[in-house]
Coordinates of C-alpha atoms in Angstrom, one line a residue:
Chain Y
X1 CA 11.3 -17.0 4.3
X2 CA 7.5 -17.1 4.4
X3 CA 5.7 -14.0 3.2
X4 CA 2.8 -12.1 4.9
X5 CA -0.4 -14.2 5.4
X6 CA -3.9 -13.4 5.6
X7 CA -6.8 -15.2 6.7
X8 CA -9.3 -15.7 5.3
X9 CA -8.9 -14.7 1.9
X10 CA -12.3 -14.2 1.4
X11 CA -15.5 -13.3 3.5
X12 CA -19.2 -12.6 3.2
X13 CA -20.9 -11.0 5.7
X14 CA -24.5 -9.1 6.3
X15 CA -24.8 -5.4 7.4
X16 CA -24.9 -5.2 11.2
X17 CA -22.7 -8.2 11.6
X18 CA -18.7 -8.0 12.9
X19 CA -16.0 -9.7 11.3
X20 CA -12.3 -10.4 12.7
X21 CA -9.3 -10.3 9.9
X22 CA -6.1 -12.0 10.9
X23 CA -2.7 -11.2 9.5
X24 CA 0.8 -12.9 10.4
X25 CA 3.7 -11.0 9.5
X26 CA 7.2 -12.2 8.3
X27 CA 9.0 -13.8 11.0
X28 CA 11.0 -11.1 12.8
X29 CA 9.0 -8.4 11.6
X30 CA 7.5 -6.4 14.5
X31 CA 5.4 -3.9 13.0
X32 CA 2.0 -4.4 11.3
X33 CA 0.0 -2.1 9.1
X34 CA -3.5 -2.3 7.9
X35 CA -5.2 -0.8 4.6
X36 CA -8.5 -0.9 3.4
X37 CA -8.4 -0.9 -0.8
X38 CA -11.8 0.1 -2.6
X39 CA -12.5 1.3 -6.0
X40 CA -13.7 4.7 -4.9
X41 CA -11.1 5.8 -2.2
X42 CA -8.2 3.8 -3.4
X43 CA -5.7 2.6 -0.8
X44 CA -6.4 4.0 2.7
X45 CA -4.4 3.8 6.0
X46 CA -6.2 2.3 8.8
X47 CA -3.6 1.9 11.5
X48 CA -0.2 0.4 12.6
X49 CA 0.8 -1.8 15.4
X50 CA 4.3 -2.1 16.8
X51 CA 5.2 -4.4 20.1
X52 CA 1.7 -4.8 20.6
X53 CA 0.9 -0.8 20.6
X54 CA -1.0 1.0 18.3
X55 CA 1.5 3.5 16.8
X56 CA -0.6 5.5 14.3
X57 CA -4.3 5.5 13.1
X58 CA -5.8 6.7 10.0
X59 CA -9.3 8.5 9.4
X60 CA -11.6 5.7 10.2
X61 CA -14.6 5.5 12.5
X62 CA -14.1 3.7 16.1
X63 CA -15.9 0.5 14.3
X64 CA -12.4 -0.5 12.9
X65 CA -10.3 -1.5 15.7
X66 CA -7.3 -3.8 16.0
X67 CA -4.7 -5.3 18.0
X68 CA -1.3 -7.2 18.0
X69 CA -0.1 -10.2 20.0
X70 CA 3.3 -10.7 21.5
X71 CA 4.4 -12.9 18.4
X72 CA 3.5 -9.8 16.0
X73 CA 0.3 -11.6 14.7
X74 CA -2.3 -8.7 14.3
X75 CA -6.1 -8.7 14.1
X76 CA -8.5 -6.3 12.6
X77 CA -11.9 -6.2 13.8
X78 CA -14.7 -4.3 12.1
X79 CA -18.2 -3.9 14.0
X80 CA -21.5 -3.0 12.9
X81 CA -20.7 -3.7 9.4
X82 CA -22.0 -1.4 6.8
X83 CA -22.6 -2.0 3.0
X84 CA -19.5 0.4 2.3
X85 CA -16.9 -1.5 4.4
X86 CA -16.9 -4.0 1.4
X87 CA -13.1 -3.8 0.4
X88 CA -10.0 -5.6 0.2
X89 CA -8.1 -5.4 3.4
X90 CA -4.5 -5.4 3.2
X91 CA -1.9 -6.2 5.9
X92 CA 1.6 -5.1 5.7
X93 CA 4.8 -5.9 7.8
X94 CA 7.9 -4.4 8.2
X95 CA 11.0 -4.9 10.4
X96 CA 10.5 -1.9 12.3
X97 CA 8.3 1.2 12.0
X98 CA 9.6 4.6 10.5
X99 CA 9.2 6.2 7.3
X100 CA 12.0 4.7 5.5
X101 CA 11.0 1.0 6.1
X102 CA 10.0 -1.2 3.4
X103 CA 6.5 -2.5 3.7
X104 CA 5.8 -6.1 2.8
X105 CA 1.9 -6.8 1.9
X106 CA -0.2 -9.9 2.0
X107 CA -2.5 -10.7 -0.5
X108 CA -5.4 -9.3 1.3
X109 CA -8.7 -10.3 2.6
X110 CA -11.8 -9.6 0.5
X111 CA -14.6 -8.7 2.3
X112 CA -18.3 -8.4 0.9
X113 CA -21.0 -7.0 2.9
X114 CA -24.7 -7.9 1.8
Chain L
X1 CA -2.5 16.7 5.0
X2 CA -0.4 14.3 2.8
X3 CA -1.5 13.4 -1.0
X4 CA -0.2 11.8 -4.0
X5 CA -1.4 12.5 -7.3
X6 CA -0.9 10.1 -10.3
X7 CA -2.3 9.5 -13.7
X8 CA -5.1 6.7 -13.4
X9 CA -5.2 5.4 -17.0
X10 CA -5.5 2.9 -18.1
X11 CA -2.5 3.6 -20.1
X12 CA -2.0 1.2 -22.8
X13 CA 1.5 0.9 -24.8
X14 CA 2.6 -1.8 -27.3
X15 CA 5.5 -3.9 -26.2
X16 CA 8.9 -2.2 -26.1
X17 CA 7.6 1.2 -25.8
X18 CA 8.9 3.7 -23.3
X19 CA 7.1 4.1 -20.3
X20 CA 6.6 7.3 -18.0
X21 CA 4.0 7.2 -15.2
X22 CA 3.9 10.8 -13.6
X23 CA 3.5 11.0 -9.9
X24 CA 3.5 14.5 -7.8
X25 CA 3.3 14.8 -4.1
X26 CA 2.1 17.3 -1.1
X27 CA 3.8 16.6 2.1
X28 CA 4.5 18.6 5.2
X29 CA 7.8 17.1 6.1
X30 CA 10.6 15.1 4.5
X31 CA 8.9 11.9 2.8
X32 CA 10.1 8.9 1.6
X33 CA 8.9 7.7 -1.6
X34 CA 8.0 4.5 -3.1
X35 CA 6.6 2.7 -6.2
X36 CA 4.4 -0.2 -5.4
X37 CA 2.8 -2.8 -8.6
X38 CA -0.1 -4.9 -7.8
X39 CA -0.9 -7.9 -10.2
X40 CA -4.3 -9.2 -10.7
X41 CA -5.6 -11.0 -7.3
X42 CA -2.4 -10.3 -5.5
X43 CA -1.3 -7.8 -2.9
X44 CA 1.2 -4.9 -3.5
X45 CA 4.9 -5.6 -4.1
X46 CA 7.4 -3.0 -3.7
X47 CA 8.9 -2.0 -7.0
X48 CA 11.5 1.0 -5.8
X49 CA 11.9 3.5 -3.4
X50 CA 13.7 6.7 -2.6
X51 CA 14.2 8.2 0.9
X52 CA 15.7 11.7 0.1
X53 CA 16.0 14.3 -2.6
X54 CA 18.1 13.5 -5.8
X55 CA 18.0 9.9 -4.8
X56 CA 17.3 7.2 -7.7
X57 CA 15.5 4.1 -7.1
X58 CA 15.6 1.3 -9.6
X59 CA 14.5 -2.2 -9.9
X60 CA 13.8 -4.7 -12.9
X61 CA 14.6 -1.8 -15.2
X62 CA 12.4 0.5 -13.7
X63 CA 13.7 4.0 -12.4
X64 CA 12.2 7.0 -10.5
X65 CA 14.3 10.1 -9.1
X66 CA 13.1 12.0 -6.0
X67 CA 12.8 15.4 -7.0
X68 CA 12.4 17.8 -4.2
X69 CA 11.9 21.1 -6.3
X70 CA 9.2 19.8 -8.5
X71 CA 7.8 17.3 -5.5
X72 CA 7.9 14.7 -8.1
X73 CA 8.6 11.0 -8.6
X74 CA 7.9 9.8 -12.1
X75 CA 8.3 6.1 -12.8
X76 CA 10.2 5.4 -16.1
X77 CA 11.3 2.3 -18.0
X78 CA 12.9 2.0 -21.2
X79 CA 11.3 -1.0 -22.9
X80 CA 7.9 -2.6 -21.3
X81 CA 7.0 -6.0 -21.6
X82 CA 3.7 -7.8 -21.5
X83 CA 4.6 -8.8 -18.0
X84 CA 4.6 -5.6 -16.8
X85 CA 0.7 -5.3 -17.2
X86 CA -0.5 -4.3 -13.7
X87 CA -1.4 -1.4 -11.6
X88 CA 1.2 0.9 -10.4
X89 CA 0.9 2.8 -7.1
X90 CA 2.7 6.0 -6.1
X91 CA 3.1 6.3 -2.4
X92 CA 4.8 8.5 0.3
X93 CA 5.6 8.0 4.0
X94 CA 5.8 11.0 6.0
X95 CA 7.9 11.5 9.2
X96 CA 6.5 14.9 10.0
X97 CA 3.8 13.4 12.5
X98 CA 6.6 11.7 14.5
X99 CA 6.8 8.0 15.2
X100 CA 5.3 5.5 12.7
X101 CA 3.1 6.6 9.7
X102 CA 1.4 4.8 7.2
X103 CA 1.7 5.1 3.7
X104 CA -0.3 7.5 1.6
X105 CA -1.3 6.2 -1.8
X106 CA -2.0 7.6 -5.2
X107 CA -5.1 6.2 -7.1
X108 CA -3.1 3.9 -8.8
X109 CA -2.4 3.7 -12.8
X110 CA -3.8 0.5 -14.9
X111 CA -1.0 -0.3 -17.3
X112 CA -1.9 -2.6 -20.3
X113 CA 0.8 -3.7 -22.6
X114 CA -0.2 -5.1 -25.7
X115 CA 2.0 -7.6 -27.8

């Protein structure tokens, strides 16, 4: 079974631009979560999508948004990029949602904002 | 809000040494607890989990017991190997908010095993 895939793996953008990251979950998984990993703040939850609906959202500004398609693939968008948005963005999928569910992580997209 | 505290390291041990990485948590509900491992250049892999008090999670020689009375979930391994060198994250998932909740992570512990 293929794992979680994320594209692109690396991305360089400049301040003020916007970016879209993509995540394909494990086949059959309906929940996709996004996390931001930085050296200073560590791993922080962005949001979760389940059956095309946003189920929960972390404490991030509205510049961070996402969506999920009917095939469970998810995209994350960051508008008006700031230097502090440089991070590793991780996507995780699980069969369903809920606190007991094991989340399987992708390799991440490393975003650099210049 | 929820939080997870763990030693950040780096923790440096010799091969075959005993490992303990401490993890304590604060949560308003009845969380599930997890240990994830991250190797260089890779995403996170679930190492083990426990979903209720007194549960013991175990995998690849690693163990952790969910201690509600001390709000702890310490990771242990009896004999570490060089291949265990990685960053280890303690995390919780809390149901108190209802519905789906994201994972709350500790800062991560960088473990270095020397031959």
